[in-house]
Amino acid sequence: MKNTAKLIIGDKEYKFPIVEGTEHEKGIDIRNLRLQTGHTTYDPGLANTGACESSITFIDGEKGILRYRGIPIEQLATHSTFVETAYLLLYGNLPKKNQLKDFSSKFTLHAMIHEDMKNFFDGYPAWGHPMGILSSMVCSLSAYYPELEKIEIPKKDIGTIAVELISKVRTIAAFSYKKKMGEPFVYPRADLKFIPNFLNMMFSSTNRDYKIEPEVVHALQTLFILHADHEQNCGTSTVRIVGSSWANLFASISAGICALWGPLHGGANQRVTEMLEKIQRNGGNVDKFIQKIKNRDSNTKLMGFGHRVYKNHDPRAKVIKARATALLEKLGVDDPLLKIAIKLEEAALKEDFFIERKLYPNVDFYSGIIYRAIGIPTDMAPVMFAMARMAGWVSQWVEMRETPGMRISRPRQIYTGETERDYIPVEKRK
Ligand code: CMC
């Protein structure tokens, strides 16, 4: 009985099993709910719905805990690299030395995109949002991988396909920046590691020397690790939902990029910078801005604050704040937006409005400041998020496709429209 939930509807009682995860998270297994009771659940925003079992990422929102494959995010952010973390997410364990070497070398091997794809960039205006371009380009990649169209997961090591995707997305992101700047593309280099290679493709040029600063690599490394996965959020759920129809990996990821683009999700990092710039333009008065939020003035939100799951603090935000401050200091950058962000955070955390609603800075609050210091344009901040999230998305997609008895995602609804009525010919309509 301990592992059973009872539901009473009218004078009938129904029993449902309780499932329990390794961290003792409990869920009521309602797979037979409709069959037994004729009822469905009603959970807009799916805030109380466990849509899958997963062994990749664990979050305890009340305690502010985030772990990839059991390893605390703080440890990974301090000791790991993005490539190593991607391996961990994909394969479930940290790689041995030779495995890591082999895995890393694949990133170099697969960094190029097909030469024909370069022409696609010519079709976009310079002002086109880079997330739209990234999503289209990732979907277009599927044209070059017909083997992914097959229903079975390809026998080729899925890790290789993941690396191809992650590595090519990095090249696409850098190329779209070059296109925006009206500069020639810089090709990936075999002698550079993952993040230096990206920075080189972005900022080096035939007529300009670009020195890859270790502090910048370190800051991006940390950001990429922190963004690599985050269990069943909007973007990841989208990847799973699209993939559940057996759509190919690239199509599923392309949809995930669109979901992530939204300002309430990964697009928030862009909006935070725009919000801070606006506050700066208006004289830097953070109290006035907080008041605007409290008054619900034009639905103003404190972008980069609040989270569906974290109701204590977002462990990623703490690390990013420290990295942002350290990086700006090392680069000698005096960004007034950092000062405004710190003041804004302090002011918000004292306000009952934020305390009562358990609203704390999230991963997006300070990340934009790091990107600005590096020279990455504001609208490219969500692209940085997406590049890192590739590692989690592929891992989640594979896990979903390999789940025995995996079913297509197909939620129900509570219909509130007209009941049956007759068609009226146009000449008789009043
Ligand atoms: N500023 C002001 N009020 C807020 C904020 C905010 N940033 N976030 C939530 N609230 C209020 C909300 O209005 C509601 O108030 P009330 O109970 O009076 O109606 C209450 O707090 C609960 O919020 P909610 O909208 O029910 O929370 P949710 O779980 O549906 O939404 C969220 C979570 C992240 C979309 C939301 O907090 C938000 O819009 N934050 C700003 C955008 C943002 O920073 N997004 C990045 C999230 S982290 C990156 C990622 O997506 O992974």
Short mmCIF file of C-alpha atoms in Angstrom, two decimals, residues 15-353:
data_model
loop_
_atom_site.label_atom_id
_atom_site.label_comp_id
_atom_site.label_asym_id
_atom_site.label_seq_id
_atom_site.Cartn_x
_atom_site.Cartn_y
_atom_site.Cartn_z
CA LYS A 15 -5.39 2.77 -7.20
CA PHE A 16 -2.26 3.84 -9.00
CA PRO A 17 1.32 2.68 -8.46
CA ILE A 18 3.92 5.12 -7.18
CA VAL A 19 7.22 5.18 -9.02
CA GLU A 20 10.39 6.28 -7.26
CA GLY A 21 13.66 7.55 -8.70
CA THR A 22 17.15 6.95 -7.36
CA GLU A 23 17.04 10.29 -5.53
CA HIS A 24 13.67 9.28 -3.99
CA GLU A 25 11.63 11.54 -6.23
CA LYS A 26 8.14 10.11 -6.28
CA GLY A 27 5.57 10.17 -9.05
CA ILE A 28 2.10 8.71 -9.43
CA ASP A 29 2.03 6.41 -12.43
CA ILE A 30 -1.17 7.43 -14.19
CA ARG A 31 -0.59 5.62 -17.47
CA ASN A 32 -3.87 3.76 -16.95
CA LEU A 33 -5.81 6.74 -15.58
CA ARG A 34 -7.99 7.30 -18.64
CA LEU A 35 -8.55 3.62 -19.18
CA GLN A 36 -9.63 3.11 -15.57
CA THR A 37 -11.49 6.34 -14.83
CA GLY A 38 -12.33 7.98 -18.18
CA HIS A 39 -10.59 11.11 -16.86
CA THR A 40 -7.48 12.80 -18.05
CA THR A 41 -5.13 15.09 -16.07
CA TYR A 42 -5.16 18.86 -16.44
CA ASP A 43 -1.71 20.38 -15.98
CA PRO A 44 -1.07 23.48 -18.13
CA GLY A 45 2.63 24.13 -18.53
CA LEU A 46 3.20 20.49 -17.46
CA ALA A 47 4.51 21.75 -14.11
CA ASN A 48 3.50 18.52 -12.32
CA THR A 49 3.95 16.05 -15.12
CA GLY A 50 6.83 13.58 -15.31
CA ALA A 51 6.92 12.72 -18.99
CA CYS A 52 9.84 10.29 -18.91
CA GLU A 53 12.39 8.46 -16.82
CA SER A 54 15.89 9.80 -17.27
CA SER A 55 19.30 8.99 -15.83
CA ILE A 56 21.13 12.01 -17.23
CA THR A 57 20.56 15.08 -15.04
CA PHE A 58 19.24 15.50 -11.52
CA ILE A 59 17.88 18.76 -10.12
CA ASP A 60 16.61 19.43 -6.62
CA GLY A 61 15.06 22.85 -7.03
CA GLU A 62 14.34 23.30 -3.33
CA LYS A 63 17.97 22.71 -2.36
CA GLY A 64 19.56 24.29 -5.44
CA ILE A 65 21.24 21.04 -6.55
CA LEU A 66 22.23 20.21 -10.12
CA ARG A 67 24.15 17.07 -11.08
CA TYR A 68 25.11 15.53 -14.42
CA ARG A 69 25.19 11.73 -14.18
CA GLY A 70 25.49 12.15 -10.40
CA ILE A 71 28.41 14.62 -10.42
CA PRO A 72 27.71 18.03 -8.83
CA ILE A 73 27.77 20.90 -11.34
CA GLU A 74 30.18 22.88 -9.13
CA GLN A 75 32.80 20.11 -9.44
CA LEU A 76 32.40 19.88 -13.19
CA ALA A 77 32.54 23.67 -13.57
CA THR A 78 35.79 23.75 -11.59
CA HIS A 79 37.62 20.70 -12.92
CA SER A 80 36.13 19.55 -16.22
CA THR A 81 36.02 20.78 -19.80
CA PHE A 82 33.02 21.06 -22.08
CA VAL A 83 34.23 18.17 -24.24
CA GLU A 84 34.72 15.91 -21.22
CA THR A 85 31.31 16.92 -19.85
CA ALA A 86 29.71 16.15 -23.23
CA TYR A 87 31.24 12.67 -23.06
CA LEU A 88 29.88 12.22 -19.52
CA LEU A 89 26.38 13.23 -20.60
CA LEU A 90 26.43 11.02 -23.68
CA TYR A 91 28.02 7.89 -22.29
CA GLY A 92 27.11 8.10 -18.59
CA ASN A 93 30.65 8.08 -17.15
CA LEU A 94 33.75 10.23 -17.22
CA PRO A 95 36.10 9.13 -20.01
CA LYS A 96 39.43 7.43 -19.40
CA LYS A 97 42.47 9.27 -20.78
CA ASN A 98 42.53 7.48 -24.15
CA GLN A 99 38.75 7.73 -24.51
CA LEU A 100 38.90 11.48 -23.97
CA LYS A 101 41.74 11.85 -26.45
CA ASP A 102 39.83 9.88 -29.05
CA PHE A 103 36.59 11.78 -28.38
CA SER A 104 38.31 15.20 -28.54
CA SER A 105 40.02 14.38 -31.82
CA LYS A 106 36.63 13.70 -33.39
CA PHE A 107 35.62 17.32 -32.79
CA THR A 108 38.50 18.41 -35.03
CA LEU A 109 37.72 15.77 -37.62
CA HIS A 110 34.08 16.80 -37.98
CA ALA A 111 34.29 20.57 -37.65
CA MET A 112 33.76 21.35 -41.33
CA ILE A 113 30.35 21.82 -42.84
CA HIS A 114 29.76 20.85 -46.48
CA GLU A 115 31.10 23.63 -48.74
CA ASP A 116 27.67 23.96 -50.37
CA MET A 117 26.19 24.98 -47.03
CA LYS A 118 28.28 28.14 -47.09
CA ASN A 119 25.98 29.39 -49.84
CA PHE A 120 22.97 29.11 -47.55
CA PHE A 121 24.29 32.00 -45.48
CA ASP A 122 23.93 34.28 -48.52
CA GLY A 123 20.16 33.87 -48.30
CA TYR A 124 19.94 35.58 -44.91
CA PRO A 125 19.95 39.32 -44.30
CA ALA A 126 22.71 40.62 -42.01
CA TRP A 127 20.09 41.52 -39.40
CA GLY A 128 18.52 38.02 -39.34
CA HIS A 129 18.41 36.61 -35.82
CA PRO A 130 21.24 34.05 -35.45
CA MET A 131 18.92 31.56 -33.67
CA GLY A 132 16.66 31.41 -36.73
CA ILE A 133 19.71 30.87 -38.92
CA LEU A 134 21.11 28.21 -36.57
CA SER A 135 17.84 26.31 -36.44
CA SER A 136 17.47 26.31 -40.24
CA MET A 137 21.07 25.32 -40.79
CA VAL A 138 20.85 22.42 -38.31
CA CYS A 139 17.70 21.16 -40.00
CA SER A 140 19.48 21.52 -43.35
CA LEU A 141 22.32 19.34 -42.04
CA SER A 142 19.90 16.41 -42.16
CA ALA A 143 20.02 16.62 -45.96
CA TYR A 144 23.68 15.57 -45.72
CA TYR A 145 22.95 12.63 -43.42
CA PRO A 146 20.38 10.46 -45.22
CA GLU A 147 21.30 7.55 -42.93
CA LEU A 148 19.58 9.41 -40.09
CA GLU A 149 16.29 9.18 -41.96
CA LYS A 150 16.14 5.47 -41.18
CA ILE A 151 13.86 4.62 -38.32
CA GLU A 152 16.45 2.68 -36.34
CA ILE A 153 19.12 4.62 -34.53
CA PRO A 154 22.11 4.35 -36.86
CA LYS A 155 24.61 1.66 -35.95
CA LYS A 156 27.41 4.22 -36.34
CA ASP A 157 28.47 5.20 -32.83
CA ILE A 158 25.94 7.80 -31.72
CA GLY A 159 28.79 9.60 -29.98
CA THR A 160 30.30 10.30 -33.40
CA ILE A 161 27.04 11.71 -34.68
CA ALA A 162 26.77 13.84 -31.54
CA VAL A 163 30.27 15.16 -32.05
CA GLU A 164 29.56 15.89 -35.72
CA LEU A 165 26.52 17.89 -34.70
CA ILE A 166 28.15 19.79 -31.82
CA SER A 167 31.25 20.53 -33.82
CA LYS A 168 29.38 21.68 -36.91
CA VAL A 169 27.01 23.84 -34.86
CA ARG A 170 30.07 25.66 -33.53
CA THR A 171 31.22 26.31 -37.12
CA ILE A 172 27.74 27.42 -38.22
CA ALA A 173 27.50 29.82 -35.26
CA ALA A 174 30.86 31.40 -36.08
CA PHE A 175 30.08 31.59 -39.82
CA SER A 176 26.76 33.32 -39.15
CA TYR A 177 28.63 35.92 -37.09
CA LYS A 178 31.14 36.46 -39.91
CA LYS A 179 28.31 36.82 -42.38
CA LYS A 180 26.67 39.42 -40.15
CA MET A 181 29.96 41.33 -39.92
CA GLY A 182 30.47 41.11 -43.70
CA GLU A 183 33.79 39.35 -43.19
CA PRO A 184 35.14 36.21 -44.91
CA PHE A 185 34.57 32.93 -43.10
CA VAL A 186 37.44 31.59 -41.02
CA TYR A 187 37.69 27.80 -41.23
CA PRO A 188 38.13 25.54 -38.20
CA ARG A 189 41.73 24.65 -37.42
CA ALA A 190 43.03 21.18 -36.60
CA ASP A 191 45.54 22.48 -34.06
CA LEU A 192 43.00 24.23 -31.84
CA LYS A 193 40.81 22.76 -29.13
CA PHE A 194 37.06 23.18 -28.99
CA ILE A 195 36.67 26.65 -27.47
CA PRO A 196 39.84 28.29 -28.85
CA ASN A 197 38.79 27.03 -32.28
CA PHE A 198 35.42 28.75 -31.91
CA LEU A 199 37.02 32.01 -30.76
CA ASN A 200 39.44 31.87 -33.67
CA MET A 201 36.66 31.31 -36.20
CA MET A 202 34.76 34.24 -34.68
CA PHE A 203 37.42 36.85 -34.15
CA SER A 204 40.49 36.15 -36.26
CA SER A 205 40.72 37.67 -39.67
CA THR A 206 43.23 37.86 -42.52
CA ASN A 207 43.99 41.48 -41.71
CA ARG A 208 43.80 41.27 -37.93
CA ASP A 209 45.64 39.31 -35.28
CA TYR A 210 43.52 37.74 -32.62
CA LYS A 211 45.10 36.49 -29.43
CA ILE A 212 43.14 33.76 -27.70
CA GLU A 213 43.17 34.77 -24.04
CA PRO A 214 43.22 31.83 -21.58
CA GLU A 215 40.81 33.74 -19.27
CA VAL A 216 38.27 33.99 -22.07
CA VAL A 217 38.62 30.27 -22.85
CA HIS A 218 38.21 29.49 -19.16
CA ALA A 219 35.06 31.63 -18.84
CA LEU A 220 33.46 30.07 -21.94
CA GLN A 221 34.47 26.61 -20.80
CA THR A 222 32.58 27.18 -17.56
CA LEU A 223 29.52 28.62 -19.30
CA PHE A 224 29.38 25.71 -21.73
CA ILE A 225 29.58 23.16 -18.90
CA LEU A 226 26.84 24.93 -16.95
CA HIS A 227 24.56 25.08 -19.99
CA ALA A 228 25.20 21.55 -21.26
CA ASP A 229 22.02 19.97 -19.88
CA HIS A 230 19.11 20.78 -17.61
CA GLU A 231 16.69 17.85 -17.67
CA GLN A 232 13.17 18.28 -19.07
CA ASN A 233 12.97 22.03 -19.75
CA CYS A 234 11.07 23.53 -22.69
CA GLY A 235 13.86 23.05 -25.26
CA THR A 236 14.76 19.52 -24.19
CA SER A 237 11.12 18.46 -24.01
CA THR A 238 10.69 19.83 -27.53
CA VAL A 239 13.63 17.76 -28.75
CA ARG A 240 12.08 14.69 -27.11
CA ILE A 241 8.57 15.42 -28.41
CA VAL A 242 9.72 15.93 -31.98
CA GLY A 243 12.03 12.91 -31.74
CA SER A 244 9.20 10.78 -30.37
CA SER A 245 7.59 10.85 -33.83
CA TRP A 246 10.85 9.23 -35.02
CA ALA A 247 11.87 12.49 -36.66
CA ASN A 248 15.62 12.49 -37.28
CA LEU A 249 18.10 13.86 -34.76
CA PHE A 250 18.86 17.07 -36.66
CA ALA A 251 15.17 17.90 -37.19
CA SER A 252 14.53 17.32 -33.47
CA ILE A 253 17.45 19.51 -32.43
CA SER A 254 16.42 22.22 -34.87
CA ALA A 255 13.03 22.36 -33.12
CA GLY A 256 14.79 22.51 -29.74
CA ILE A 257 16.75 25.56 -30.92
CA CYS A 258 13.47 27.33 -31.74
CA ALA A 259 12.06 26.51 -28.30
CA LEU A 260 15.24 27.71 -26.60
CA TRP A 261 15.11 30.98 -28.55
CA GLY A 262 12.08 32.21 -26.56
CA PRO A 263 12.71 35.08 -24.09
CA LEU A 264 11.32 33.03 -21.19
CA HIS A 265 13.88 30.32 -21.90
CA GLY A 266 17.37 30.55 -23.45
CA GLY A 267 16.52 33.83 -25.14
CA ALA A 268 16.46 35.42 -21.68
CA ASN A 269 20.23 36.07 -21.75
CA GLN A 270 19.75 38.45 -24.69
CA ARG A 271 16.80 40.13 -22.93
CA VAL A 272 18.79 40.60 -19.71
CA THR A 273 21.45 42.60 -21.55
CA GLU A 274 18.78 44.64 -23.34
CA MET A 275 17.04 45.26 -19.99
CA LEU A 276 20.29 46.39 -18.34
CA GLU A 277 21.06 48.67 -21.29
CA LYS A 278 17.61 50.22 -21.00
CA ILE A 279 18.04 50.82 -17.27
CA GLN A 280 21.40 52.42 -18.04
CA ARG A 281 19.89 54.67 -20.73
CA ASN A 282 17.22 55.74 -18.23
CA GLY A 283 19.81 56.86 -15.69
CA GLY A 284 20.57 53.56 -13.93
CA ASN A 285 17.75 53.79 -11.37
CA VAL A 286 17.23 50.15 -10.33
CA ASP A 287 14.65 50.96 -7.64
CA LYS A 288 12.42 52.60 -10.23
CA PHE A 289 12.70 49.49 -12.39
CA ILE A 290 11.86 47.18 -9.47
CA GLN A 291 8.83 49.32 -8.71
CA LYS A 292 7.72 48.94 -12.31
CA ILE A 293 7.84 45.16 -11.93
CA LYS A 294 5.94 45.25 -8.63
CA ASN A 295 3.27 47.46 -10.21
CA ARG A 296 3.00 44.95 -13.05
CA ASP A 297 3.63 47.90 -15.33
CA SER A 298 3.23 46.58 -18.93
CA ASN A 299 3.89 43.07 -17.57
CA THR A 300 7.53 44.01 -16.96
CA LYS A 301 9.61 41.07 -15.71
CA LEU A 302 13.02 40.99 -14.18
CA MET A 303 14.66 39.01 -16.95
CA GLY A 304 17.19 36.47 -15.70
CA PHE A 305 15.20 35.96 -12.51
CA GLY A 306 12.86 33.14 -11.54
CA HIS A 307 12.77 29.51 -12.48
CA ARG A 308 10.15 26.79 -12.76
CA VAL A 309 12.25 24.33 -10.74
CA TYR A 310 14.72 26.34 -8.63
CA LYS A 311 12.94 27.79 -5.63
CA ASN A 312 16.04 28.47 -3.56
CA HIS A 313 18.88 29.45 -5.85
CA ASP A 314 20.12 28.43 -9.26
CA PRO A 315 23.58 26.91 -8.60
CA ARG A 316 24.67 27.91 -12.10
CA ALA A 317 23.99 31.60 -11.45
CA LYS A 318 26.38 31.69 -8.48
CA VAL A 319 29.24 30.26 -10.55
CA ILE A 320 28.53 32.58 -13.50
CA LYS A 321 28.44 35.70 -11.32
CA ALA A 322 31.86 34.83 -9.91
CA ARG A 323 33.25 34.11 -13.40
CA ALA A 324 31.82 37.36 -14.83
CA THR A 325 33.39 39.46 -12.09
CA ALA A 326 36.74 37.66 -12.38
CA LEU A 327 36.83 37.85 -16.19
CA LEU A 328 36.07 41.56 -16.34
CA GLU A 329 38.75 42.22 -13.77
CA LYS A 330 41.33 40.16 -15.66
CA LEU A 331 40.50 41.77 -19.00
CA GLY A 332 40.40 45.21 -17.40
CA VAL A 333 36.86 45.76 -18.67
CA ASP A 334 34.79 48.24 -16.69
CA ASP A 335 31.27 47.38 -17.83
CA PRO A 336 28.63 49.63 -16.23
CA LEU A 337 26.06 46.88 -16.91
CA LEU A 338 27.78 44.61 -14.36
CA LYS A 339 27.35 47.28 -11.68
CA ILE A 340 23.69 47.73 -12.61
CA ALA A 341 23.15 43.95 -12.55
CA ILE A 342 24.69 43.64 -9.08
CA LYS A 343 22.60 46.55 -7.77
CA LEU A 344 19.49 45.10 -9.36
CA GLU A 345 20.08 41.68 -7.84
CA GLU A 346 20.69 43.16 -4.37
CA ALA A 347 17.59 45.33 -4.58
CA ALA A 348 15.37 42.48 -5.83
CA LEU A 349 16.51 40.02 -3.19
CA LYS A 350 15.40 42.45 -0.46
CA GLU A 351 11.91 42.92 -1.88
CA ASP A 352 8.95 40.93 -0.55
CA PHE A 353 7.64 40.59 -4.12
#
